[in-house]
């Protein structure tokens, strides 16, 4: 009889724990979806940083606060946080840049630019 009571209590606790995990997971999924929709809305409405090459041709866009990966020819890699200032300039790693001047400087140094989202390494397993 004692085993039955302990088993029932343990099963109930495990059930409540599992339900809490499912609810927390659903909330996180919803929060992530809201983030994705907000990013899409920002980009769709034009309030984003438009990175260009030295000729002024668009390469890609980042939403305010997203990360930029800079790959140097020697293999060094730098990840910078970017903040929108206006259509022609952004704050990149705390420094104000005109986006065309930034592109020319990076090309002069041989640095390749890419949005962080494209540079993520898939997890193994």
XYZ file of N, CA, C and O in Angstrom:
500
model
N 0.814 -1.187 0.000
C 0.000 0.000 0.000
C 0.866 1.262 0.000
O 0.548 2.215 -0.696
N 1.934 1.256 0.795
C 2.837 2.388 0.857
C 3.491 2.630 -0.510
O 3.642 3.774 -0.945
N 3.854 1.548 -1.196
C 4.446 1.667 -2.530
C 3.486 2.317 -3.513
O 3.879 3.119 -4.360
N 2.206 1.950 -3.425
C 1.194 2.535 -4.306
C 1.067 4.036 -4.070
O 1.017 4.831 -5.005
N 1.039 4.443 -2.809
C 0.907 5.865 -2.462
C 2.138 6.647 -2.925
O 2.016 7.715 -3.536
N 3.336 6.114 -2.659
C 4.568 6.786 -3.103
C 4.648 6.855 -4.623
O 5.050 7.865 -5.192
N 4.246 5.797 -5.281
C 4.244 5.777 -6.746
C 3.285 6.798 -7.327
O 3.585 7.496 -8.301
N 2.106 6.888 -6.725
C 1.096 7.853 -7.185
C 1.590 9.282 -6.974
O 1.459 10.136 -7.861
N 2.179 9.541 -5.820
C 2.695 10.889 -5.539
C 3.845 11.231 -6.488
O 3.893 12.342 -7.031
N 4.747 10.290 -6.696
C 5.881 10.531 -7.598
C 5.385 10.778 -9.016
O 5.855 11.689 -9.705
N 4.429 9.982 -9.451
C 3.853 10.167 -10.790
C 3.190 11.521 -10.936
O 3.310 12.189 -11.967
N 2.477 11.948 -9.899
C 1.825 13.256 -9.936
C 2.829 14.383 -10.012
O 2.664 15.344 -10.787
N 3.895 14.286 -9.212
C 4.944 15.315 -9.228
C 5.615 15.355 -10.595
O 5.852 16.432 -11.156
N 5.911 14.183 -11.145
C 6.548 14.131 -12.469
C 5.617 14.718 -13.544
O 6.069 15.404 -14.455
N 4.338 14.471 -13.421
C 3.375 15.011 -14.372
C 3.312 16.526 -14.311
O 3.281 17.211 -15.338
N 3.293 17.061 -13.103
C 3.279 18.520 -12.924
C 4.567 19.121 -13.473
O 4.550 20.145 -14.168
N 5.702 18.480 -13.194
C 6.994 18.953 -13.700
C 7.018 18.961 -15.229
O 7.433 19.946 -15.844
N 6.532 17.876 -15.834
C 6.500 17.797 -17.296
C 5.591 18.889 -17.869
O 5.934 19.536 -18.867
N 4.449 19.116 -17.245
C 3.524 20.147 -17.728
C 4.166 21.530 -17.631
O 4.024 22.357 -18.539
N 4.911 21.787 -16.556
C 5.603 23.074 -16.412
C 6.629 23.259 -17.526
O 6.764 24.354 -18.083
N 7.344 22.186 -17.853
C 8.315 22.270 -18.945
C 7.632 22.565 -20.276
O 8.117 23.375 -21.067
N 6.511 21.920 -20.539
C 5.785 22.162 -21.787
C 5.285 23.599 -21.872
O 5.389 24.256 -22.907
N 4.754 24.116 -20.768
C 4.244 25.487 -20.748
C 5.384 26.488 -20.944
O 5.276 27.434 -21.732
N 6.505 26.271 -20.238
C 7.654 27.173 -20.383
C 8.192 27.131 -21.812
O 8.540 28.170 -22.385
N 8.251 25.950 -22.396
C 8.721 25.822 -23.778
C 7.813 26.558 -24.752
O 8.279 27.229 -25.671
N 6.501 26.436 -24.553
C 5.551 27.128 -25.435
C 5.716 28.638 -25.313
O 5.700 29.356 -26.320
N 5.897 29.129 -24.097
C 6.081 30.576 -23.902
C 7.348 31.060 -24.606
O 7.352 32.128 -25.211
N 8.424 30.284 -24.502
C 9.673 30.668 -25.169
C 9.512 30.640 -26.688
O 10.035 31.509 -27.389
N 8.799 29.647 -27.211
C 8.542 29.596 -28.652
C 7.765 30.826 -29.111
O 8.057 31.415 -30.152
N 6.761 31.212 -28.336
C 5.971 32.398 -28.680
C 6.822 33.661 -28.619
O 6.699 34.542 -29.477
N 7.696 33.769 -27.609
C 8.568 34.949 -27.490
C 9.537 35.010 -28.670
O 9.780 36.083 -29.235
N 10.072 33.872 -29.068
C 10.977 33.824 -30.214
C 10.250 34.224 -31.501
O 10.789 34.971 -32.314
N 9.037 33.751 -31.653
C 8.246 34.113 -32.842
C 7.952 35.612 -32.868
O 8.009 36.248 -33.915
N 7.649 36.201 -31.691
C 7.424 37.650 -31.634
C 8.683 38.402 -32.048
O 8.618 39.408 -32.757
N 9.847 37.902 -31.617
C 11.123 38.526 -32.001
C 11.324 38.463 -33.508
O 11.731 39.437 -34.125
N 11.053 37.315 -34.072
C 11.211 37.156 -35.527
C 10.279 38.086 -36.284
O 10.659 38.683 -37.279
N 9.037 38.189 -35.812
C 8.068 39.056 -36.480
C 8.481 40.520 -36.353
O 8.339 41.293 -37.288
N 9.019 40.904 -35.175
C 9.462 42.276 -34.978
C 10.609 42.596 -35.926
O 10.639 43.646 -36.553
N 11.576 41.667 -36.058
C 12.710 41.869 -36.966
C 12.212 42.018 -38.401
O 12.629 42.898 -39.125
N 11.290 41.147 -38.817
C 10.744 41.211 -40.172
C 10.024 42.536 -40.387
O 10.170 43.177 -41.416
N 9.273 42.989 -39.386
C 8.553 44.256 -39.476
C 9.528 45.423 -39.610
O 9.321 46.326 -40.415
N 10.613 45.392 -38.849
C 11.613 46.461 -38.923
C 12.223 46.503 -40.315
O 12.331 47.559 -40.933
N 12.607 45.348 -40.837
C 13.235 45.305 -42.161
C 12.235 45.677 -43.247
O 12.543 46.422 -44.166
N 10.983 45.190 -43.135
C 9.964 45.503 -44.138
C 9.638 46.990 -44.182
O 9.302 47.532 -45.225
N 9.737 47.684 -43.050
C 9.404 49.104 -43.006
C 10.608 50.004 -43.243
O 10.515 51.214 -43.103
N 11.749 49.426 -43.576
C 12.906 50.213 -43.965
C 13.750 50.773 -42.839
O 14.700 51.478 -43.089
N 13.436 50.484 -41.586
C 14.224 50.977 -40.465
C 15.285 49.923 -40.159
O 15.179 49.154 -39.228
N 16.289 49.867 -41.028
C 17.353 48.899 -40.834
C 18.643 49.455 -41.437
O 18.630 50.436 -42.165
N 19.731 48.797 -41.100
C 21.044 49.223 -41.578
C 21.315 48.490 -42.891
O 21.318 47.266 -42.939
N 21.528 49.247 -43.938
C 21.764 48.682 -45.263
C 23.267 48.720 -45.559
O 23.822 49.783 -45.829
N 23.913 47.559 -45.489
C 25.349 47.493 -45.769
C 25.564 47.419 -47.276
O 24.856 46.705 -47.982
N 26.541 48.183 -47.745
C 26.821 48.288 -49.173
C 28.292 47.963 -49.432
O 29.097 47.920 -48.510
N 28.618 47.741 -50.719
C 30.030 47.602 -51.080
C 30.574 48.989 -51.416
O 29.869 49.985 -51.304
N 31.823 49.079 -51.849
C 32.449 50.389 -52.088
C 31.834 51.138 -53.270
O 32.050 52.331 -53.418
N 31.045 50.439 -54.088
C 30.337 51.097 -55.191
C 28.929 51.524 -54.799
O 28.178 52.051 -55.614
N 28.550 51.278 -53.559
C 27.230 51.667 -53.074
C 26.138 50.655 -53.360
O 24.965 50.932 -53.136
N 26.491 49.445 -53.806
C 25.499 48.406 -54.099
C 25.169 47.648 -52.813
O 26.070 47.267 -52.068
N 23.885 47.422 -52.568
C 23.463 46.767 -51.333
C 23.967 45.327 -51.260
O 23.862 44.565 -52.215
N 24.522 44.972 -50.080
C 24.972 43.600 -49.832
C 23.945 42.846 -48.983
O 23.546 41.734 -49.324
N 23.548 43.450 -47.863
C 22.574 42.854 -46.963
C 22.088 43.918 -45.995
O 22.623 45.021 -45.960
N 21.073 43.567 -45.203
C 20.507 44.491 -44.225
C 20.510 43.844 -42.845
O 20.350 42.634 -42.721
N 20.679 44.678 -41.835
C 20.596 44.245 -40.443
C 19.610 45.131 -39.701
O 19.564 46.337 -39.942
N 18.865 44.541 -38.802
C 17.999 45.320 -37.925
C 18.864 45.962 -36.843
O 19.977 45.511 -36.568
N 18.358 47.009 -36.249
C 19.064 47.706 -35.173
C 19.397 46.730 -34.049
O 18.548 45.972 -33.593
N 20.661 46.720 -33.624
C 21.093 45.867 -32.522
C 21.598 44.497 -32.941
O 22.053 43.727 -32.100
N 21.523 44.180 -34.222
C 22.010 42.879 -34.672
C 23.522 42.909 -34.851
O 24.150 43.962 -34.813
N 24.085 41.732 -35.079
C 25.539 41.601 -35.139
C 26.051 41.419 -36.564
O 25.420 40.785 -37.397
N 27.239 41.972 -36.776
C 27.943 41.905 -38.045
C 29.239 41.133 -37.819
O 29.951 41.387 -36.850
N 29.537 40.191 -38.703
C 30.783 39.428 -38.610
C 31.761 39.989 -39.630
O 31.422 40.185 -40.798
N 32.988 40.265 -39.163
C 34.049 40.780 -40.027
C 35.171 39.741 -40.056
O 35.763 39.432 -39.031
N 35.432 39.186 -41.244
C 36.467 38.177 -41.408
C 37.666 38.784 -42.122
O 37.568 39.211 -43.268
N 38.820 38.804 -41.427
C 40.047 39.368 -41.987
C 40.776 38.290 -42.796
O 40.589 37.092 -42.571
N 41.634 38.708 -43.731
C 42.385 37.753 -44.548
C 43.303 36.832 -43.727
O 43.576 35.714 -44.138
N 43.751 37.291 -42.563
C 44.646 36.476 -41.737
C 43.891 35.468 -40.874
O 44.488 34.790 -40.048
N 42.573 35.386 -41.041
C 41.768 34.426 -40.290
C 41.115 34.993 -39.047
O 40.309 34.319 -38.417
N 41.470 36.225 -38.672
C 40.837 36.847 -37.516
C 39.374 37.113 -37.812
O 39.004 37.434 -38.936
N 38.572 36.980 -36.765
C 37.130 37.193 -36.910
C 36.664 38.111 -35.792
O 36.998 37.912 -34.630
N 35.892 39.124 -36.150
C 35.370 40.070 -35.175
C 33.852 40.147 -35.344
O 33.354 40.244 -36.459
N 33.147 40.113 -34.224
C 31.687 40.265 -34.247
C 31.367 41.619 -33.624
O 31.782 41.910 -32.507
N 30.659 42.454 -34.374
C 30.343 43.819 -33.944
C 28.837 44.004 -33.832
O 28.088 43.532 -34.673
N 28.420 44.722 -32.815
C 27.016 45.086 -32.668
C 26.778 46.379 -33.441
O 27.579 47.312 -33.363
N 25.687 46.413 -34.194
C 25.390 47.560 -35.059
C 24.086 48.232 -34.616
O 23.107 47.551 -34.324
N 24.111 49.567 -34.601
C 22.919 50.338 -34.242
C 22.626 51.367 -35.331
O 23.523 52.064 -35.805
N 21.365 51.431 -35.705
C 20.888 52.352 -36.740
C 20.989 53.791 -36.250
O 20.585 54.108 -35.137
N 21.552 54.655 -37.082
C 21.571 56.087 -36.794
C 20.698 56.826 -37.798
O 19.819 57.590 -37.425
N 20.975 56.610 -39.070
C 20.121 57.132 -40.140
C 20.370 56.280 -41.380
O 21.102 55.297 -41.323
N 19.771 56.655 -42.512
C 19.858 55.835 -43.714
C 21.291 55.662 -44.213
O 21.604 54.660 -44.867
N 22.181 56.597 -43.905
C 23.547 56.539 -44.414
C 24.603 56.201 -43.375
O 25.775 56.073 -43.712
N 24.219 56.093 -42.110
C 25.237 55.848 -41.086
C 24.723 54.923 -39.996
O 23.523 54.772 -39.791
N 25.701 54.310 -39.315
C 25.384 53.382 -38.234
C 26.495 53.435 -37.197
O 27.624 53.834 -37.491
N 26.163 53.010 -35.995
C 27.137 52.866 -34.925
C 27.577 51.401 -34.964
O 26.772 50.510 -34.723
N 28.844 51.169 -35.311
C 29.368 49.815 -35.412
C 30.456 49.663 -34.365
O 31.480 50.337 -34.435
N 30.200 48.800 -33.408
C 31.110 48.595 -32.271
C 31.423 49.905 -31.547
O 32.569 50.174 -31.188
N 30.409 50.749 -31.395
C 30.573 51.985 -30.645
C 31.175 53.138 -31.423
O 31.390 54.213 -30.879
N 31.459 52.925 -32.714
C 32.031 53.993 -33.539
C 31.045 54.359 -34.642
O 30.524 53.487 -35.330
N 30.823 55.661 -34.822
C 29.915 56.125 -35.864
C 30.605 56.016 -37.224
O 31.733 56.482 -37.401
N 29.931 55.364 -38.168
C 30.467 55.191 -39.517
C 29.439 55.633 -40.553
O 28.251 55.337 -40.423
N 29.908 56.284 -41.607
C 29.124 56.430 -42.819
C 29.243 55.070 -43.495
O 30.350 54.522 -43.621
N 28.131 54.492 -43.925
C 28.154 53.113 -44.425
C 28.992 52.946 -45.694
O 29.657 51.917 -45.872
N 29.028 53.942 -46.564
C 29.856 53.854 -47.763
C 31.335 53.931 -47.398
O 32.154 53.166 -47.918
N 31.689 54.823 -46.485
C 33.081 54.919 -46.023
C 33.504 53.628 -45.318
O 34.634 53.163 -45.484
N 32.594 53.049 -44.533
C 32.877 51.789 -43.850
C 33.173 50.698 -44.874
O 34.142 49.944 -44.739
N 32.357 50.624 -45.931
C 32.559 49.615 -46.976
C 33.918 49.796 -47.657
O 34.649 48.823 -47.880
N 34.266 51.039 -47.976
C 35.555 51.301 -48.629
C 36.718 50.916 -47.724
O 37.695 50.312 -48.184
N 36.618 51.253 -46.442
C 37.679 50.928 -45.492
C 37.834 49.413 -45.325
O 38.943 48.886 -45.307
N 36.719 48.706 -45.239
C 36.782 47.249 -45.072
C 37.346 46.575 -46.327
O 38.144 45.644 -46.234
N 36.964 47.059 -47.500
C 37.504 46.494 -48.740
C 39.000 46.782 -48.855
O 39.766 45.939 -49.297
N 39.417 47.977 -48.438
C 40.840 48.335 -48.469
C 41.649 47.379 -47.584
O 42.745 46.966 -47.945
N 41.082 47.010 -46.443
C 41.751 46.092 -45.519
C 41.577 44.621 -45.900
O 42.157 43.741 -45.270
N 40.715 44.346 -46.883
C 40.463 42.962 -47.295
C 39.518 42.218 -46.373
O 39.496 40.984 -46.350
N 38.733 42.948 -45.608
C 37.823 42.334 -44.639
C 36.480 42.043 -45.296
O 35.887 42.903 -45.934
N 36.035 40.802 -45.133
C 34.738 40.372 -45.666
C 33.680 40.563 -44.586
O 33.908 40.254 -43.414
N 32.505 41.051 -44.982
C 31.410 41.314 -44.057
C 30.270 40.334 -44.285
O 29.998 39.962 -45.428
N 29.607 39.960 -43.202
C 28.434 39.088 -43.305
C 27.569 39.280 -42.067
O 28.086 39.559 -40.989
N 26.254 39.117 -42.215
C 25.396 39.181 -41.031
C 25.631 37.953 -40.153
O 25.904 36.868 -40.660
N 25.560 38.115 -38.855
C 25.809 37.019 -37.919
C 24.884 35.844 -38.178
O 25.281 34.699 -38.049
N 23.650 36.127 -38.556
C 22.661 35.073 -38.791
C 23.149 34.058 -39.816
O 22.908 32.879 -39.702
N 23.880 34.513 -40.842
C 24.385 33.608 -41.872
C 25.627 32.855 -41.440
O 26.014 31.886 -42.066
N 26.276 33.294 -40.366
C 27.562 32.741 -39.959
C 27.444 31.724 -38.836
O 28.450 31.240 -38.349
N 26.239 31.429 -38.405
C 26.091 30.476 -37.307
C 26.466 29.084 -37.767
O 26.088 28.647 -38.849
N 27.197 28.382 -36.940
C 27.600 27.005 -37.242
C 26.518 26.088 -36.713
O 26.121 26.170 -35.553
N 26.000 25.171 -37.576
C 24.947 24.283 -37.102
C 25.455 23.369 -35.979
O 26.593 22.934 -36.010
N 24.582 23.112 -35.006
C 24.968 22.254 -33.892
C 24.994 20.804 -34.355
O 24.194 20.382 -35.180
N 25.946 20.061 -33.802
C 26.051 18.637 -34.128
C 25.201 17.843 -33.158
O 25.084 18.185 -32.003
N 24.691 16.739 -33.656
C 23.955 15.877 -32.742
C 22.676 15.547 -33.262
O 21.804 15.059 -33.457
